[in-house]
mmCIF file of C-alpha atoms in Angstrom:
data_model
loop_
_atom_site.group_PDB
_atom_site.id
_atom_site.type_symbol
_atom_site.label_atom_id
_atom_site.label_comp_id
_atom_site.label_asym_id
_atom_site.label_seq_id
_atom_site.Cartn_x
_atom_site.Cartn_y
_atom_site.Cartn_z
ATOM 1 C CA MET A 1 77.220 96.344 84.761
ATOM 2 C CA LYS A 2 74.296 95.721 87.060
ATOM 3 C CA SER A 3 70.847 94.308 86.534
ATOM 4 C CA VAL A 4 67.830 96.548 86.893
ATOM 5 C CA ASN A 5 66.851 94.855 90.178
ATOM 6 C CA CYS A 6 70.334 95.256 91.674
ATOM 7 C CA ALA A 7 70.583 98.850 90.543
ATOM 8 C CA THR A 8 67.197 99.681 92.028
ATOM 9 C CA SER A 9 68.176 98.057 95.304
ATOM 10 C CA LEU A 10 71.379 100.103 95.337
ATOM 11 C CA LEU A 11 69.370 103.318 94.947
ATOM 12 C CA VAL A 12 67.107 102.379 97.864
ATOM 13 C CA VAL A 13 70.020 101.359 100.088
ATOM 14 C CA SER A 14 71.898 104.555 99.246
ATOM 15 C CA ALA A 15 68.894 106.690 100.109
ATOM 16 C CA THR A 16 68.497 104.838 103.427
ATOM 17 C CA CYS A 17 72.148 105.415 104.329
ATOM 18 C CA TRP A 18 71.851 109.149 103.646
ATOM 19 C CA LEU A 19 68.711 109.677 105.710
ATOM 20 C CA PRO A 20 70.409 109.938 109.133
ATOM 21 C CA MET A 21 72.902 112.534 107.821
ATOM 22 C CA ALA A 22 70.148 114.598 106.242
ATOM 23 C CA ALA A 23 67.876 114.381 109.260
ATOM 24 C CA SER A 24 70.435 116.084 111.508
ATOM 25 C CA ALA A 25 70.336 119.203 109.332
ATOM 26 C CA GLN A 26 66.696 119.191 108.254
ATOM 27 C CA ASP A 27 63.259 119.011 109.877
ATOM 28 C CA SER A 28 62.635 115.687 108.079
ATOM 29 C CA TRP A 29 64.319 113.538 105.449
ATOM 30 C CA THR A 30 61.781 114.639 102.833
ATOM 31 C CA ASP A 31 63.164 118.169 103.128
ATOM 32 C CA SER A 32 66.704 117.023 102.377
ATOM 33 C CA ILE A 33 66.268 114.655 99.420
ATOM 34 C CA SER A 34 64.923 115.435 95.960
ATOM 35 C CA PHE A 35 64.466 113.092 92.997
ATOM 36 C CA LYS A 36 64.389 113.665 89.251
ATOM 37 C CA GLY A 37 64.542 111.644 86.068
ATOM 38 C CA ASP A 38 63.881 111.476 82.348
ATOM 39 C CA PHE A 39 62.921 108.929 79.732
ATOM 40 C CA ARG A 40 63.703 109.253 76.001
ATOM 41 C CA PRO A 41 62.538 106.742 73.366
ATOM 42 C CA ARG A 42 64.264 107.216 70.003
ATOM 43 C CA TYR A 43 64.012 106.106 66.395
ATOM 44 C CA GLU A 44 67.353 106.092 64.623
ATOM 45 C CA SER A 45 68.365 105.521 61.001
ATOM 46 C CA ILE A 46 72.011 105.211 59.849
ATOM 47 C CA ASP A 47 73.172 105.254 56.223
ATOM 48 C CA GLN A 48 76.917 104.796 55.634
ATOM 49 C CA ASP A 49 78.727 104.108 52.371
ATOM 50 C CA GLY A 50 79.991 100.539 52.267
ATOM 51 C CA ALA A 51 77.774 99.330 55.127
ATOM 52 C CA PRO A 52 74.175 98.081 55.380
ATOM 53 C CA ASN A 53 71.535 100.663 56.298
ATOM 54 C CA ARG A 54 70.424 100.446 59.920
ATOM 55 C CA ASP A 55 67.037 101.249 61.444
ATOM 56 C CA ARG A 56 66.578 100.737 65.165
ATOM 57 C CA GLY A 57 64.681 101.764 68.258
ATOM 58 C CA ARG A 58 66.580 102.962 71.305
ATOM 59 C CA PHE A 59 65.858 104.452 74.696
ATOM 60 C CA ARG A 60 67.517 106.293 77.560
ATOM 61 C CA ILE A 61 66.307 106.428 81.137
ATOM 62 C CA ARG A 62 67.940 108.244 84.045
ATOM 63 C CA VAL A 63 66.822 108.449 87.669
ATOM 64 C CA GLY A 64 68.742 110.547 90.173
ATOM 65 C CA MET A 65 68.614 111.986 93.638
ATOM 66 C CA THR A 66 70.238 114.895 95.467
ATOM 67 C CA ALA A 67 70.706 114.661 99.240
ATOM 68 C CA GLU A 68 71.390 117.868 101.155
ATOM 69 C CA VAL A 69 73.853 116.914 103.897
ATOM 70 C CA ASN A 70 74.036 120.481 105.209
ATOM 71 C CA ASP A 71 73.922 124.029 103.834
ATOM 72 C CA ASP A 72 77.293 123.590 102.096
ATOM 73 C CA VAL A 73 77.340 119.939 100.998
ATOM 74 C CA ASP A 74 75.136 117.932 98.619
ATOM 75 C CA VAL A 75 75.518 114.304 97.548
ATOM 76 C CA ILE A 76 74.328 113.483 94.018
ATOM 77 C CA PHE A 77 73.566 109.960 92.852
ATOM 78 C CA GLN A 78 72.119 108.857 89.492
ATOM 79 C CA LEU A 79 71.404 105.600 87.679
ATOM 80 C CA ALA A 80 71.229 105.427 83.878
ATOM 81 C CA SER A 81 70.751 102.942 81.070
ATOM 82 C CA GLY A 82 73.490 102.174 78.552
ATOM 83 C CA GLY A 83 75.780 99.757 80.362
ATOM 84 C CA ASP A 84 79.419 100.816 80.808
ATOM 85 C CA ASN A 85 79.808 102.985 77.688
ATOM 86 C CA PRO A 86 81.325 106.276 79.010
ATOM 87 C CA VAL A 87 79.761 108.404 76.241
ATOM 88 C CA SER A 88 76.312 106.912 75.745
ATOM 89 C CA THR A 89 73.328 106.180 77.945
ATOM 90 C CA ASN A 90 71.362 104.766 75.003
ATOM 91 C CA GLN A 91 70.119 101.201 75.005
ATOM 92 C CA SER A 92 68.843 99.456 71.862
ATOM 93 C CA PHE A 93 65.573 97.565 71.650
ATOM 94 C CA ASP A 94 67.065 94.210 70.657
ATOM 95 C CA GLY A 95 68.307 90.895 72.023
ATOM 96 C CA GLY A 96 65.013 89.040 71.936
ATOM 97 C CA PHE A 97 63.318 91.041 74.720
ATOM 98 C CA THR A 98 66.207 90.531 77.141
ATOM 99 C CA ARG A 99 66.517 92.685 80.269
ATOM 100 C CA LYS A 100 68.595 95.803 79.725
ATOM 101 C CA ASP A 101 71.663 97.063 81.549
ATOM 102 C CA ILE A 102 71.685 99.954 83.968
ATOM 103 C CA GLY A 103 74.525 101.335 86.078
ATOM 104 C CA ILE A 104 75.875 104.166 88.205
ATOM 105 C CA ASP A 105 75.984 107.322 86.089
ATOM 106 C CA LEU A 106 76.742 109.870 88.839
ATOM 107 C CA ALA A 107 78.030 109.521 92.406
ATOM 108 C CA TYR A 108 79.701 112.626 93.807
ATOM 109 C CA VAL A 109 79.860 115.290 96.494
ATOM 110 C CA ASP A 110 79.247 118.961 95.677
ATOM 111 C CA TRP A 111 80.840 121.096 98.401
ATOM 112 C CA THR A 112 80.310 124.875 98.294
ATOM 113 C CA PRO A 113 82.881 126.432 100.665
ATOM 114 C CA ASN A 114 81.845 129.945 99.569
ATOM 115 C CA ASP A 115 79.513 131.667 97.125
ATOM 116 C CA ASP A 116 82.091 131.577 94.303
ATOM 117 C CA THR A 117 83.417 128.014 94.570
ATOM 118 C CA HIS A 118 82.252 124.432 94.066
ATOM 119 C CA VAL A 119 84.394 121.395 94.879
ATOM 120 C CA TYR A 120 83.337 118.117 93.255
ATOM 121 C CA ILE A 121 84.569 114.687 94.388
ATOM 122 C CA GLY A 122 83.561 111.396 92.741
ATOM 123 C CA LYS A 123 81.943 110.466 89.427
ATOM 124 C CA MET A 124 80.609 113.893 88.531
ATOM 125 C CA LYS A 125 78.674 115.766 85.888
ATOM 126 C CA ASN A 126 81.330 117.141 83.541
ATOM 127 C CA PRO A 127 82.440 120.433 85.155
ATOM 128 C CA LEU A 128 84.250 121.640 82.015
ATOM 129 C CA HIS A 129 82.401 124.158 79.842
ATOM 130 C CA ARG A 130 81.365 122.946 76.374
ATOM 131 C CA ALA A 131 81.149 125.865 73.952
ATOM 132 C CA GLY A 132 77.687 126.054 72.417
ATOM 133 C CA SER A 133 76.850 122.814 74.289
ATOM 134 C CA HIS A 134 78.615 121.169 71.350
ATOM 135 C CA ALA A 135 80.542 117.889 71.608
ATOM 136 C CA LEU A 136 83.794 118.773 69.842
ATOM 137 C CA ILE A 137 85.887 117.459 72.761
ATOM 138 C CA TRP A 138 83.422 115.971 75.265
ATOM 139 C CA ASP A 139 80.260 113.959 74.628
ATOM 140 C CA SER A 140 77.303 115.277 76.628
ATOM 141 C CA ASP A 141 76.988 111.923 78.458
ATOM 142 C CA LEU A 142 80.614 111.860 79.643
ATOM 143 C CA ASN A 143 80.839 112.034 83.453
ATOM 144 C CA PRO A 144 84.509 112.087 84.563
ATOM 145 C CA GLU A 145 85.807 110.641 87.835
ATOM 146 C CA GLY A 146 88.112 112.420 90.249
ATOM 147 C CA VAL A 147 88.333 115.846 91.916
ATOM 148 C CA ALA A 148 87.485 119.230 90.379
ATOM 149 C CA VAL A 149 87.166 122.824 91.541
ATOM 150 C CA ASN A 150 84.895 125.304 89.785
ATOM 151 C CA TRP A 151 85.200 129.034 90.545
ATOM 152 C CA GLU A 152 83.194 131.966 89.204
ATOM 153 C CA SER A 153 83.376 135.558 90.386
ATOM 154 C CA GLY A 154 82.035 138.533 88.476
ATOM 155 C CA ALA A 155 83.078 138.209 84.838
ATOM 156 C CA LEU A 156 85.743 135.537 85.471
ATOM 157 C CA PHE A 157 85.326 131.768 85.572
ATOM 158 C CA ALA A 158 87.761 128.863 85.936
ATOM 159 C CA THR A 159 87.771 125.093 86.444
ATOM 160 C CA ALA A 160 90.640 122.762 87.371
ATOM 161 C CA GLY A 161 90.537 119.019 87.893
ATOM 162 C CA THR A 162 92.447 115.774 88.230
ATOM 163 C CA PHE A 163 90.594 112.789 86.812
ATOM 164 C CA PHE A 164 91.444 109.085 87.040
ATOM 165 C CA VAL A 165 91.124 107.633 83.533
ATOM 166 C CA GLU A 166 92.830 104.225 83.483
ATOM 167 C CA GLU A 167 94.501 102.156 86.194
ATOM 168 C CA ARG A 168 97.066 99.630 84.940
ATOM 169 C CA ALA A 169 98.713 96.761 86.818
ATOM 170 C CA THR A 170 101.952 96.612 84.773
ATOM 171 C CA THR A 171 102.517 100.205 83.592
ATOM 172 C CA ASP A 172 101.842 103.731 84.841
ATOM 173 C CA ASP A 173 98.253 104.879 85.221
ATOM 174 C CA SER A 174 96.650 107.449 82.924
ATOM 175 C CA LEU A 175 95.346 110.639 84.474
ATOM 176 C CA LEU A 176 93.646 113.657 82.934
ATOM 177 C CA LEU A 177 94.901 116.992 84.264
ATOM 178 C CA ALA A 178 92.456 119.681 83.154
ATOM 179 C CA ALA A 179 92.372 123.462 83.416
ATOM 180 C CA GLN A 180 89.919 125.860 81.805
ATOM 181 C CA GLY A 181 89.164 129.532 82.288
ATOM 182 C CA GLY A 182 87.653 132.567 80.655
ATOM 183 C CA MET A 183 85.715 135.791 80.924
ATOM 184 C CA ASN A 184 82.169 136.985 80.260
ATOM 185 C CA PHE A 185 81.483 140.432 78.796
ATOM 186 C CA ASP A 186 78.155 142.282 78.888
ATOM 187 C CA ILE A 187 77.701 144.205 75.623
ATOM 188 C CA ASP A 188 74.494 146.284 75.592
ATOM 189 C CA GLY A 189 72.404 143.452 76.963
ATOM 190 C CA SER A 190 74.169 140.769 74.922
ATOM 191 C CA GLU A 191 76.833 138.455 76.338
ATOM 192 C CA LEU A 192 80.237 137.536 74.915
ATOM 193 C CA SER A 193 82.280 134.717 76.477
ATOM 194 C CA VAL A 194 85.869 133.789 75.634
ATOM 195 C CA GLY A 195 87.988 131.059 77.150
ATOM 196 C CA LEU A 196 90.944 128.693 76.989
ATOM 197 C CA GLY A 197 91.432 125.127 78.138
ATOM 198 C CA TYR A 198 94.347 122.703 78.490
ATOM 199 C CA TYR A 199 93.863 118.947 78.941
ATOM 200 C CA ASP A 200 96.928 116.771 79.587
ATOM 201 C CA TYR A 201 96.524 112.996 79.459
ATOM 202 C CA THR A 202 99.411 111.139 81.075
ATOM 203 C CA ASP A 203 100.838 107.872 79.719
ATOM 204 C CA THR A 204 98.748 107.329 76.604
ATOM 205 C CA GLN A 205 101.495 106.745 74.013
ATOM 206 C CA GLY A 206 102.287 103.036 73.750
ATOM 207 C CA ASN A 207 99.184 101.980 75.707
ATOM 208 C CA ARG A 208 95.839 100.624 74.588
ATOM 209 C CA PRO A 209 93.031 103.121 73.911
ATOM 210 C CA PHE A 210 90.639 103.638 76.807
ATOM 211 C CA TRP A 211 87.455 101.715 77.558
ATOM 212 C CA ILE A 212 87.293 98.682 75.185
ATOM 213 C CA GLY A 213 90.678 99.147 73.489
ATOM 214 C CA LEU A 214 89.326 100.438 70.165
ATOM 215 C CA PRO A 215 90.888 103.621 68.715
ATOM 216 C CA PHE A 216 87.656 105.192 67.309
ATOM 217 C CA GLY A 217 89.800 107.137 64.824
ATOM 218 C CA ASN A 218 92.975 107.730 66.858
ATOM 219 C CA SER A 219 96.257 106.504 65.342
ATOM 220 C CA VAL A 220 97.567 103.195 66.693
ATOM 221 C CA ASP A 221 100.568 100.969 65.982
ATOM 222 C CA ALA A 222 100.555 97.372 64.730
ATOM 223 C CA ASN A 223 99.775 96.158 68.258
ATOM 224 C CA GLY A 224 96.799 98.469 68.626
ATOM 225 C CA ASN A 225 98.557 100.886 71.006
ATOM 226 C CA LEU A 226 98.198 104.663 70.740
ATOM 227 C CA LEU A 227 100.930 106.357 68.712
ATOM 228 C CA PHE A 228 100.787 109.703 70.503
ATOM 229 C CA ASP A 229 100.332 111.398 73.815
ATOM 230 C CA TYR A 230 97.399 113.820 74.033
ATOM 231 C CA ASN A 231 97.911 117.339 75.363
ATOM 232 C CA GLN A 232 94.896 119.227 74.067
ATOM 233 C CA LEU A 233 94.851 123.036 73.849
ATOM 234 C CA GLU A 234 91.381 124.566 73.439
ATOM 235 C CA GLY A 235 90.048 128.026 72.616
ATOM 236 C CA PHE A 236 86.398 129.064 72.388
ATOM 237 C CA VAL A 237 84.127 132.070 71.947
ATOM 238 C CA GLU A 238 80.359 132.396 72.406
ATOM 239 C CA TYR A 239 77.940 135.248 71.753
ATOM 240 C CA SER A 240 74.330 135.378 72.998
ATOM 241 C CA THR A 241 71.779 138.030 72.076
ATOM 242 C CA THR A 242 68.125 138.484 71.060
ATOM 243 C CA LEU A 243 66.585 139.410 67.754
ATOM 244 C CA GLY A 244 63.246 140.903 68.662
ATOM 245 C CA GLU A 245 62.162 138.474 71.381
ATOM 246 C CA LEU A 246 63.987 135.504 69.857
ATOM 247 C CA PRO A 247 67.138 134.239 71.642
ATOM 248 C CA VAL A 248 70.125 133.715 69.311
ATOM 249 C CA ALA A 249 73.483 132.179 70.247
ATOM 250 C CA LEU A 250 76.644 131.672 68.173
ATOM 251 C CA PHE A 251 79.817 129.773 69.071
ATOM 252 C CA ALA A 252 83.210 128.756 67.734
ATOM 253 C CA ASN A 253 85.518 126.136 69.246
ATOM 254 C CA TYR A 254 89.080 125.084 68.329
ATOM 255 C CA VAL A 255 91.320 122.329 69.710
ATOM 256 C CA GLN A 256 94.829 121.080 68.917
ATOM 257 C CA ASN A 257 96.812 118.129 70.236
ATOM 258 C CA THR A 258 100.328 119.495 70.690
ATOM 259 C CA GLU A 259 101.825 115.971 70.855
ATOM 260 C CA ALA A 260 100.691 114.647 67.454
ATOM 261 C CA ASP A 261 102.745 114.933 64.243
ATOM 262 C CA ALA A 262 99.763 115.452 61.908
ATOM 263 C CA ASN A 263 95.948 115.315 61.828
ATOM 264 C CA ASP A 264 96.074 117.172 65.133
ATOM 265 C CA THR A 265 93.348 119.852 65.016
ATOM 266 C CA GLY A 266 89.603 120.138 65.424
ATOM 267 C CA GLN A 267 87.182 122.989 64.943
ATOM 268 C CA ALA A 268 83.466 123.650 65.169
ATOM 269 C CA PHE A 269 81.152 126.629 64.822
ATOM 270 C CA GLY A 270 77.409 127.047 64.781
ATOM 271 C CA VAL A 271 74.250 128.934 65.690
ATOM 272 C CA ARG A 272 71.175 128.249 67.826
ATOM 273 C CA VAL A 273 67.844 130.104 67.471
ATOM 274 C CA GLY A 274 65.027 129.981 70.019
ATOM 275 C CA LYS A 275 64.922 128.236 73.384
ATOM 276 C CA THR A 276 62.792 125.401 74.724
ATOM 277 C CA ALA A 277 61.046 126.377 77.964
ATOM 278 C CA GLU A 278 57.268 126.434 78.475
ATOM 279 C CA PRO A 279 54.834 124.628 76.119
ATOM 280 C CA GLY A 280 54.807 126.038 72.608
ATOM 281 C CA THR A 281 58.437 127.149 72.621
ATOM 282 C CA TRP A 282 61.047 125.753 70.247
ATOM 283 C CA GLN A 283 64.688 125.875 69.309
ATOM 284 C CA ALA A 284 66.758 124.952 66.242
ATOM 285 C CA SER A 285 70.508 124.774 65.701
ATOM 286 C CA TRP A 286 73.131 124.082 63.076
ATOM 287 C CA ALA A 287 76.828 123.343 63.537
ATOM 288 C CA TRP A 288 79.738 122.448 61.294
ATOM 289 C CA GLN A 289 82.647 120.413 62.641
ATOM 290 C CA GLU A 290 85.922 118.930 61.448
ATOM 291 C CA LEU A 291 87.783 116.730 63.910
ATOM 292 C CA GLU A 292 91.047 115.242 62.678
ATOM 293 C CA ALA A 293 92.163 111.777 63.755
ATOM 294 C CA ASP A 294 94.482 112.741 66.625
ATOM 295 C CA ALA A 295 93.078 116.100 67.710
ATOM 296 C CA VAL A 296 91.493 114.644 70.878
ATOM 297 C CA ILE A 297 91.080 111.350 72.697
ATOM 298 C CA ALA A 298 88.489 109.747 70.433
ATOM 299 C CA THR A 299 86.898 107.674 73.204
ATOM 300 C CA PHE A 300 85.404 110.753 74.881
ATOM 301 C CA THR A 301 84.144 112.881 71.985
ATOM 302 C CA ASP A 302 80.678 112.768 70.390
ATOM 303 C CA SER A 303 79.374 109.182 70.162
ATOM 304 C CA ASP A 304 76.980 110.035 67.293
ATOM 305 C CA PHE A 305 78.838 112.410 64.956
ATOM 306 C CA GLY A 306 80.378 110.338 62.163
ATOM 307 C CA GLY A 307 79.494 107.184 64.080
ATOM 308 C CA GLY A 308 81.548 108.266 67.081
ATOM 309 C CA GLY A 309 85.161 109.262 67.637
ATOM 310 C CA THR A 310 87.441 111.380 65.448
ATOM 311 C CA ASP A 311 88.489 111.531 61.771
ATOM 312 C CA ALA A 312 85.207 113.021 60.520
ATOM 313 C CA LYS A 313 83.694 116.297 59.352
ATOM 314 C CA GLY A 314 80.279 117.644 58.447
ATOM 315 C CA HIS A 315 77.021 119.136 59.656
ATOM 316 C CA THR A 316 74.791 118.643 62.695
ATOM 317 C CA ILE A 317 71.205 119.967 62.493
ATOM 318 C CA LYS A 318 68.900 119.871 65.531
ATOM 319 C CA GLY A 319 65.376 120.936 66.399
ATOM 320 C CA ALA A 320 63.072 120.632 69.420
ATOM 321 C CA TYR A 321 59.533 121.703 70.363
ATOM 322 C CA VAL A 322 57.833 121.646 73.786
ATOM 323 C CA LEU A 323 54.445 119.940 73.429
ATOM 324 C CA THR A 324 53.283 120.147 77.055
ATOM 325 C CA ASP A 325 54.856 120.474 80.463
ATOM 326 C CA HIS A 326 57.809 118.060 80.696
ATOM 327 C CA TRP A 327 57.254 116.622 77.192
ATOM 328 C CA THR A 328 59.461 117.655 74.274
ATOM 329 C CA VAL A 329 59.790 116.276 70.757
ATOM 330 C CA GLY A 330 63.020 116.685 68.833
ATOM 331 C CA GLY A 331 65.270 115.451 66.087
ATOM 332 C CA THR A 332 68.909 115.495 65.004
ATOM 333 C CA LEU A 333 70.398 115.002 61.540
ATOM 334 C CA PHE A 334 74.112 114.292 61.017
ATOM 335 C CA VAL A 335 75.430 114.737 57.466
ATOM 336 C CA ASN A 336 79.095 113.770 57.697
ATOM 337 C CA GLU A 337 82.162 112.392 55.978
ATOM 338 C CA VAL A 338 84.259 109.791 57.809
ATOM 339 C CA ASP A 339 87.693 108.166 57.418
ATOM 340 C CA LEU A 340 89.280 111.446 56.345
ATOM 341 C CA ALA A 341 92.882 110.407 57.075
ATOM 342 C CA SER A 342 92.624 107.479 54.678
ATOM 343 C CA GLY A 343 92.327 109.836 51.705
ATOM 344 C CA ASN A 344 89.171 107.993 50.681
ATOM 345 C CA PRO A 345 86.375 109.503 52.817
ATOM 346 C CA ARG A 346 82.909 107.975 52.956
ATOM 347 C CA ASP A 347 79.507 109.592 53.412
ATOM 348 C CA TYR A 348 77.728 109.049 56.726
ATOM 349 C CA THR A 349 74.146 110.126 57.481
ATOM 350 C CA ARG A 350 72.366 109.599 60.783
ATOM 351 C CA LEU A 351 68.806 110.635 61.701
ATOM 352 C CA GLN A 352 67.446 110.614 65.262
ATOM 353 C CA LEU A 353 63.823 111.317 66.251
ATOM 354 C CA ASP A 354 63.166 111.682 69.979
ATOM 355 C CA LEU A 355 60.401 111.968 72.539
ATOM 356 C CA ASN A 356 61.677 113.417 75.829
ATOM 357 C CA PHE A 357 59.743 113.024 79.080
ATOM 358 C CA ALA A 358 61.081 114.659 82.256
ATOM 359 C CA PHE A 359 59.826 113.857 85.753
#
């Protein structure tokens, strides 16, 4: 983790290093570098059976830049709040007014060798498609690290990647080998997408869970090591259309860990109505999800649903409205049950109210 001052200095130094490369391909460095960012303050309330109610303020801030090296290569760099949590860029207002953590959220090359292909190298925006933008397998803040190739031509699309998950000094490293592909169909102005994915984690069984060593719902032995390997098979379908002038999208997503003995499946389906764009536009969505304990690596799934991780089911309800240019208000309500594998599930409710400012 880095302090705000160090992180800011790193951004400035990085931009300075990229200027000579950009200048050779552009009239001036201002033509080759673009900046963007967003800031989101949040109120959050959590009510869970058997635990005290929680009310807190949180925020997220992200500042990024894209440097055009030449016509085929971009370098993307972004800083974000949230410390080293791989699935959350949120930071709580607490700690007696202490300074907050910020770190490198993105640092990768985007090479476009032809019109159909992108090659990503580094800590990248997740290149794998998330059906309905839902977090059944991957949290929206997860940015994997490694090499990936994305290809799309006509109705077909595919992504393959090798990601470095955990390096170990005394045992074999854990990698994620990922492959995903599908097809888009145009049906009288509506669009239907279907796809499959396969995600093979190496050397998980008998090793500690990733990040801080907590299972977040995955099954572990008496020493806290994972009981299973995780080879996740995914299928998804999406349908987008309009009713009158109102955009409507539906999705369904299914995943199974072929290496687990039980509690090995997850599923989600939902609908979104409307779309946030110019001021005065809105969107609302509902989704239902059940994610069993060992269906996926719990570290990387939704950090909010059921308190984060696996072994939960229930509803997610979202809404957003564009007040003015670059200013959106929104909210999310999670109505879930957790600890399903125990046979004694508990209710879990989480409310989030957001202000989103983009710049």
